[in-house]
Coordinates of C-alpha atoms and ligand atoms in Angstrom, one line a residue:
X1066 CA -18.6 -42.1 -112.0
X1067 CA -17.4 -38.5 -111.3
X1068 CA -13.6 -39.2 -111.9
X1069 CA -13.1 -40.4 -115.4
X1070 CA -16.1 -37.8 -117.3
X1071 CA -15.4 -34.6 -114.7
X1072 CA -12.5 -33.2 -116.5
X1073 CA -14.2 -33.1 -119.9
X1074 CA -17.3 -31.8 -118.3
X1075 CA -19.0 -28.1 -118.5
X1076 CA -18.9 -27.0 -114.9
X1077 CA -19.4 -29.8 -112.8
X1078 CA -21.2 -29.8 -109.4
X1079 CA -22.0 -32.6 -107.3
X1080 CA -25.6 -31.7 -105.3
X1081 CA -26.0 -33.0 -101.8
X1082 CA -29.7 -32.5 -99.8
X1083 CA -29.4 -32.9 -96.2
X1084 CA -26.1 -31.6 -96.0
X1085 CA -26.1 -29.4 -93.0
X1086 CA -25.8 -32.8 -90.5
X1087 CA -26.1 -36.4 -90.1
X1088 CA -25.6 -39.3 -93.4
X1089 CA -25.7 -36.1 -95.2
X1090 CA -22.7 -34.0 -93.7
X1091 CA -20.9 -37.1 -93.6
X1092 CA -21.5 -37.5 -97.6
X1093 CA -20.1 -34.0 -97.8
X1094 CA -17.1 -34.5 -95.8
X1095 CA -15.8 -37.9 -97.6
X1096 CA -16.7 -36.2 -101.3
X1097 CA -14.3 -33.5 -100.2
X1098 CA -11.9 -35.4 -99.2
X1099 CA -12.2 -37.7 -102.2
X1100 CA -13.2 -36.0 -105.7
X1101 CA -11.3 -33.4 -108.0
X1102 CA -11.4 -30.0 -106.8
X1103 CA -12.5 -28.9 -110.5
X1104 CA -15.9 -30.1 -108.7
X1105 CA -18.6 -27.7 -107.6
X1106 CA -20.7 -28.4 -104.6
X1107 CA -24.0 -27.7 -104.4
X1108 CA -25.5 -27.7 -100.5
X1109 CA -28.9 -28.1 -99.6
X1110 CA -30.9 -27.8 -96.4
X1111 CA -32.4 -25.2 -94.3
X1112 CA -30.5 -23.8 -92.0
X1113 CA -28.4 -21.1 -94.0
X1114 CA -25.9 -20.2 -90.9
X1115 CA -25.1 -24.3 -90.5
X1116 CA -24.6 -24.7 -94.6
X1117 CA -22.0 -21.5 -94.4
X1118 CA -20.0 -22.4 -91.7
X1119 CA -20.0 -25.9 -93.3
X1120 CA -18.6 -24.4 -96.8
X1121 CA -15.9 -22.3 -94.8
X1122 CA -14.5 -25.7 -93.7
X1123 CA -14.8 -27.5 -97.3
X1124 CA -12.1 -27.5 -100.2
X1125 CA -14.2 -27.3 -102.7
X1126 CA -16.1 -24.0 -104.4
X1127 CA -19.6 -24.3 -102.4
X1128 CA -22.4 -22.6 -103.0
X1129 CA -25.3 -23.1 -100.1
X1130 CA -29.0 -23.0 -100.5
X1131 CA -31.0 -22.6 -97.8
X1132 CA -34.0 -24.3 -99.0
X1133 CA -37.1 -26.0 -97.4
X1134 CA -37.9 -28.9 -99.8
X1135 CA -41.2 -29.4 -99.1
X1136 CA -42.1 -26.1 -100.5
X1137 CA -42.4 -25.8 -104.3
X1138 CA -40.6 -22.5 -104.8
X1139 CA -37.6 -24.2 -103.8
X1140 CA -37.3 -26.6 -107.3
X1141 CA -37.6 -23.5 -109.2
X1142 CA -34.4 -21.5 -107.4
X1143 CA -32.9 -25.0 -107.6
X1144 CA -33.9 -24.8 -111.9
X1145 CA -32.7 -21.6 -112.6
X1146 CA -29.9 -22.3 -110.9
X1147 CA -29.0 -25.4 -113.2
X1148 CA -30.0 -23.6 -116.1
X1149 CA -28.0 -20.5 -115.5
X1150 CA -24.8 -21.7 -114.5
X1151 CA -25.1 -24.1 -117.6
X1152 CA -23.6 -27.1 -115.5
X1153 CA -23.2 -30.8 -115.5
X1154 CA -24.2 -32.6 -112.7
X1155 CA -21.9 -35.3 -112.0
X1156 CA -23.8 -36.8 -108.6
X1157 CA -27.0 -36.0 -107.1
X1158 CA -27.6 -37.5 -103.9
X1159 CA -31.1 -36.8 -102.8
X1160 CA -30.4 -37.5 -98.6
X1161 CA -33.2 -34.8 -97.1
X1162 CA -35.6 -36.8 -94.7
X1163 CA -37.1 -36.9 -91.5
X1164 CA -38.9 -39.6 -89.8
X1165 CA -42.2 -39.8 -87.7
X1166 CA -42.5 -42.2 -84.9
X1167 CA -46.0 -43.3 -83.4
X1168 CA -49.3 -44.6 -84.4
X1169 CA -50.8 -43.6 -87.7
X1170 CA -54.3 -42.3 -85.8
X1171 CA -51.6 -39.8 -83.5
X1172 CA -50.0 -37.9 -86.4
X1173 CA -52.3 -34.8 -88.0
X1174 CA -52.8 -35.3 -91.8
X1175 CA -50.5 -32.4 -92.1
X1176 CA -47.8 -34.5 -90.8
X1177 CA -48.1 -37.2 -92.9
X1178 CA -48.0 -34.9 -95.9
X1179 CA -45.4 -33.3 -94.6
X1180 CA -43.3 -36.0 -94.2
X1181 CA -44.1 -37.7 -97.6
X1182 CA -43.7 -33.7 -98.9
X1183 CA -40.0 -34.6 -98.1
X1184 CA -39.9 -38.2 -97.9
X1185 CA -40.9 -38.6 -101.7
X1186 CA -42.1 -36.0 -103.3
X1187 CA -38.8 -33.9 -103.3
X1188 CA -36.7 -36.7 -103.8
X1189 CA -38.6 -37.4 -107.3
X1190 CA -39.5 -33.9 -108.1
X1191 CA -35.6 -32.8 -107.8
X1192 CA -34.3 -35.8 -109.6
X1193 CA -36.7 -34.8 -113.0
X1194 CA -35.3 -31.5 -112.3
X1195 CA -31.8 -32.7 -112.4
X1196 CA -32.0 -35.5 -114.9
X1197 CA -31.5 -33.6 -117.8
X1198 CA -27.9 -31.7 -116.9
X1199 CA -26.4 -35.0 -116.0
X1200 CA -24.1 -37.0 -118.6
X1201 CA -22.6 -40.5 -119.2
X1202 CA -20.6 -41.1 -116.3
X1203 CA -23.2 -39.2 -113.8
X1204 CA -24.5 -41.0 -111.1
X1205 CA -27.3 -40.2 -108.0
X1206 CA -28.1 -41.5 -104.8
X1207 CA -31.0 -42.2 -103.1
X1208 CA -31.4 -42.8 -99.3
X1209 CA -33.7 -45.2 -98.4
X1210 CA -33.5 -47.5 -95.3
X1211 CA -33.7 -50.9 -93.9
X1212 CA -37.4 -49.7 -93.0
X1213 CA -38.1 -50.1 -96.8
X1214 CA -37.9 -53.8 -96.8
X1215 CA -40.7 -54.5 -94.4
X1216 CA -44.1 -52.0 -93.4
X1217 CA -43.4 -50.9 -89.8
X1218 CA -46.2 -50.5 -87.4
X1219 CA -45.3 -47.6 -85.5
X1220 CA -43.5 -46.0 -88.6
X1221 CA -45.8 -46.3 -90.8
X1222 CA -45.8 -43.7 -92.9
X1223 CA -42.2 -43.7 -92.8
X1224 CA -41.1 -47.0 -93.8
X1225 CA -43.7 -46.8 -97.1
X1226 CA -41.7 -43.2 -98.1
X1227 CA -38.4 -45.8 -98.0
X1228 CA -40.5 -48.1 -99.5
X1229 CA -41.5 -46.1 -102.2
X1230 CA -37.7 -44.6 -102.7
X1231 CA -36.3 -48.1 -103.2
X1232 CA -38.8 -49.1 -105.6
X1233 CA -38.5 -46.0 -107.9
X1234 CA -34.5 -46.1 -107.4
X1235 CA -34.4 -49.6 -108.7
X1236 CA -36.9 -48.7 -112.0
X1237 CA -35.1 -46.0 -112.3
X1238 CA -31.5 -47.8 -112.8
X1239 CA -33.1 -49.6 -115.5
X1240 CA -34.1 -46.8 -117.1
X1241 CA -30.9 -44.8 -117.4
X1242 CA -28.8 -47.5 -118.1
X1243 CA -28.8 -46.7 -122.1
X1244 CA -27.3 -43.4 -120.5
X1245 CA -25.4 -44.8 -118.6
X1246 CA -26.1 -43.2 -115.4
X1247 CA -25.9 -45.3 -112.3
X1248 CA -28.5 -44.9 -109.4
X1249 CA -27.7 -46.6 -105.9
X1250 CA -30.3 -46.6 -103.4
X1251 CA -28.4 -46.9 -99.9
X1252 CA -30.3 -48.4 -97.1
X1253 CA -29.2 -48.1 -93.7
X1254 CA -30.1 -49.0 -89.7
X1255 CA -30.7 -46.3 -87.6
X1256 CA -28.1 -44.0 -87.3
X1257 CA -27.5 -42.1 -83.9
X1258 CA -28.4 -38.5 -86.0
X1259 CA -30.4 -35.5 -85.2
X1260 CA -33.0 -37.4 -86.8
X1261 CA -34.0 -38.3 -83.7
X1262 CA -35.4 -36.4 -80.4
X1263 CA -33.2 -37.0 -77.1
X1264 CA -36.2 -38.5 -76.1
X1265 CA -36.3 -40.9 -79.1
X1266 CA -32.8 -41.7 -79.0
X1267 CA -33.1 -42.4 -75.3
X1268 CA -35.9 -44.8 -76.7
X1269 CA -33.9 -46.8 -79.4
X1270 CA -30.8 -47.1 -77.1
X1271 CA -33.0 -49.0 -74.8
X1272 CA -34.9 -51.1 -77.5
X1273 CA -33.5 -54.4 -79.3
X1274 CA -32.6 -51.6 -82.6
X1275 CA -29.4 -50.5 -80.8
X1276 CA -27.9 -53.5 -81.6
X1277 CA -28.1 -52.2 -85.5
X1278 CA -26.6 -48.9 -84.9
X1279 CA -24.7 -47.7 -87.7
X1280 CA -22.2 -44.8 -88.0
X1281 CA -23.2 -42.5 -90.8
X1282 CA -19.8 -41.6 -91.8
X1283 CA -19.4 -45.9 -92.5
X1284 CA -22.5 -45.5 -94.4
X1285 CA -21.4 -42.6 -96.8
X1286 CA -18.0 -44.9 -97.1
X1287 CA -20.1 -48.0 -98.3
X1288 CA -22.3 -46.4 -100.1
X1289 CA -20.2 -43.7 -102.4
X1290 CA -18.1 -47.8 -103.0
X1291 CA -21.0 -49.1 -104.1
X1292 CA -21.7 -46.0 -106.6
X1293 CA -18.5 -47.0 -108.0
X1294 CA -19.2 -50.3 -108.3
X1295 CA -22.5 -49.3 -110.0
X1296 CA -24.8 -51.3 -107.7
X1297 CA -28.3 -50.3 -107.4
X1298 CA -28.9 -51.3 -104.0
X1299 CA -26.4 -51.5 -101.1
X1300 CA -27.6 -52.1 -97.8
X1301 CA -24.8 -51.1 -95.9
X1302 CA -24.7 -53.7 -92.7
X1303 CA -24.7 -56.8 -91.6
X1304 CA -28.1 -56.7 -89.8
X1305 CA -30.0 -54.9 -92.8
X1306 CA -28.9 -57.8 -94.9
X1307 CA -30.3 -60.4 -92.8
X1308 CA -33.9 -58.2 -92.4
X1309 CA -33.8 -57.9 -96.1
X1310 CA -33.4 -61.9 -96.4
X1311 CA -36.0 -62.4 -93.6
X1312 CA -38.2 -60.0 -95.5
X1313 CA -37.9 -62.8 -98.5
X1314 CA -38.2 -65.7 -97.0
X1315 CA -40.3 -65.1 -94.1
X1316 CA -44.1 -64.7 -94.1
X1317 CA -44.1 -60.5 -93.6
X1318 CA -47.0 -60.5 -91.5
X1319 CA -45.4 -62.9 -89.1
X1320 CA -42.4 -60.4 -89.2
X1321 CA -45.0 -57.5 -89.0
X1322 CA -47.1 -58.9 -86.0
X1323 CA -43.3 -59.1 -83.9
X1324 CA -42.2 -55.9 -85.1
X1325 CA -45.9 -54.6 -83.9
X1326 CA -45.3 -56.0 -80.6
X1327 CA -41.5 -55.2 -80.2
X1328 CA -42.7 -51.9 -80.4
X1329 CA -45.0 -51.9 -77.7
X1330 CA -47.0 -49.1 -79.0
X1331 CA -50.2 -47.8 -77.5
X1332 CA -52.8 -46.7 -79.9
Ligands
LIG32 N1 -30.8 -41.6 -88.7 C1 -31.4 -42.7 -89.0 O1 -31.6 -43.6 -88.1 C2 -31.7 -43.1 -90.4 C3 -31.8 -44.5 -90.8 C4 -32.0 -44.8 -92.1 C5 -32.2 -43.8 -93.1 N2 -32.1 -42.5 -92.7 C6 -32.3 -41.5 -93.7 O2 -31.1 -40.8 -93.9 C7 -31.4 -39.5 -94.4 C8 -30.6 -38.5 -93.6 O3 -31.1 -38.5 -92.2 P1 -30.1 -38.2 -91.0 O4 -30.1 -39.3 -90.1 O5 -28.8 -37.7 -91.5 O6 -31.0 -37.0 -90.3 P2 -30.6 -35.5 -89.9 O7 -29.3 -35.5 -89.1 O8 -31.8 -35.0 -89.2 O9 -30.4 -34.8 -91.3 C9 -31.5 -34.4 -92.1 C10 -30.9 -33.4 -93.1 O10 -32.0 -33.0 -93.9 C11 -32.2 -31.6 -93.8 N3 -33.6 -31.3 -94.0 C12 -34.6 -31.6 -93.1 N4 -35.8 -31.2 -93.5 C13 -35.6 -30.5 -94.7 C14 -36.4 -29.7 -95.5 N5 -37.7 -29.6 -95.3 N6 -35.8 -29.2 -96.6 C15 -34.5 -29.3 -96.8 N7 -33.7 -30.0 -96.0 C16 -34.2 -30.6 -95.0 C17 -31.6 -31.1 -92.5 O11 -31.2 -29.8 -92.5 P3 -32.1 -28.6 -92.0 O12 -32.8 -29.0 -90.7 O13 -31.2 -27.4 -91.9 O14 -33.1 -28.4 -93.1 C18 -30.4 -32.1 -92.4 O15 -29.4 -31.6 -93.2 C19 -32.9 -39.3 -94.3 O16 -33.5 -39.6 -95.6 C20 -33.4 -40.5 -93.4 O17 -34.7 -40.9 -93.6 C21 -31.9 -42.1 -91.4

């Protein structure tokens, strides 16, 4: 990836979403740290103020856009951009998400189209968008979760975006392997990130999940490895592996009936 095609590449840029906090910040920090300074970066979320003082910090030539990804103008800035500066992206990872706790029936149908706005939607639409300035040697990331391997009463809607992103993330290797661009689809545990409320933190530091707390900054480590290493999917502890092997081997709706009551939801 990145480090042997950069040099020979037409303005490269490396395009983080998500990148004003959490898995995403962290994936900004190491990349800093770790890639060619010829390398452009590309920041996306937001919160404009959060993305500059961000930059300020970084090595690397950053340009910020403060972009909501659920609206549609957003792709087209995001276009012209590509188009204009005549670059090559080397690595796209497409981190933006938010999650939705609580019963399907509590949500308004705006949430839930919200969240798969962002969830899914932008995640595909700005990968087609991207797809065509990347080159041998390019790679892009996808984060997904341990939610994706089983459905999740109580995070419903969420755990079938992850779903979704692993499945399209693994076709999706296949597919640009005769260009040999690598896709990895990282699936982490919760992560103690602003992706949660105070009140829903309070909630999974009291529930059996804090035992699979992971640090996002150990996540972005794993994961840019396994970019590296060109694997598709890297689930990036311990804990995830053994859900995803339970999630084989084990009947899912005996695993969804004790997730269901672990959660001790009200309807
Ligand atoms: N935290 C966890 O427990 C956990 C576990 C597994 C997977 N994940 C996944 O990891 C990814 C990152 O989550 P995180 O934990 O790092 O959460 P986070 O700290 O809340 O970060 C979310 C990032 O996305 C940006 N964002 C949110 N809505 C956006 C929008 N409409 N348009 C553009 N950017 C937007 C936020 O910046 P602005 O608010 O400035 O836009 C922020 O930079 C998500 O895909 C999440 O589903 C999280």
């Amino acid at each position: 990836m990145i480090d042997q095609a950069y040099y020979e590449s037409k303005n490269p840029v490396v395009i983080v979403t998500g990148a004003s906090s959490g898995l995403g910040l962290a994936f900004v920090r190491l990349l800093d740290e770790t890639l060619p300074e010829e390398i452009s970066f590309w920041l996306i979320a937001r919160d404009e103020e959060k993305l500059r003082r961000l930059a300020e910090g970084l090595q690397h030539a950053t340009r910020c856009f403060a972009l909501d990804l659920k609206e549609e103008y957003s792709f087209a800035v995001i276009e012209d951009a590509l188009r204009s500066d005549g670059v090559t992206v080397q690595l796209l990872v497409n981190n933006a998400g938010e999650g939705m706790p609580g019963h399907f029936e509590t949500h308004s149908v705006a949430c839930h189209r919200s969240l798969c706005a962002l969830n899914v939607s932008a995640q595909v639409t700005l990968t087609s968008i991207v797809l065509p300035y990347m080159e041998e040697g390019s790679a892009v990331i996808f984060t997904s979760s341990v939610a994706a391997f089983l459905p999740q009463p109580g995070f419903a809607t969420y755990a079938a975006s992850k779903a979704f992103i692993l499945s399209f993330g693994r076709a999706l290797a296949e597919e640009l392997r005769p260009r040999h661009i690598g896709v990895t689809v990282t699936c982490p545990n919760p992560m103690l990130t602003e992706f949660f409320t105070s009140e829903e933190r309070e909630k999974l530091l009291s529930s059996y999940k804090r035992f699979s707390i992971e640090d996002p900054v150990l996540v972005a480590k794993k994961t840019i490895a396994a970019v590296r290493k060109r694997k598709v999917v890297v689930v990036t502890s311990l804990l995830g592996r053994l859900v995803r092997l339970f999630s084989k081997v084990v009947p899912q709706h005996w695993i969804i009936r004790f997730v269901a009551k672990a959660a001790k939801e009200k309807p």
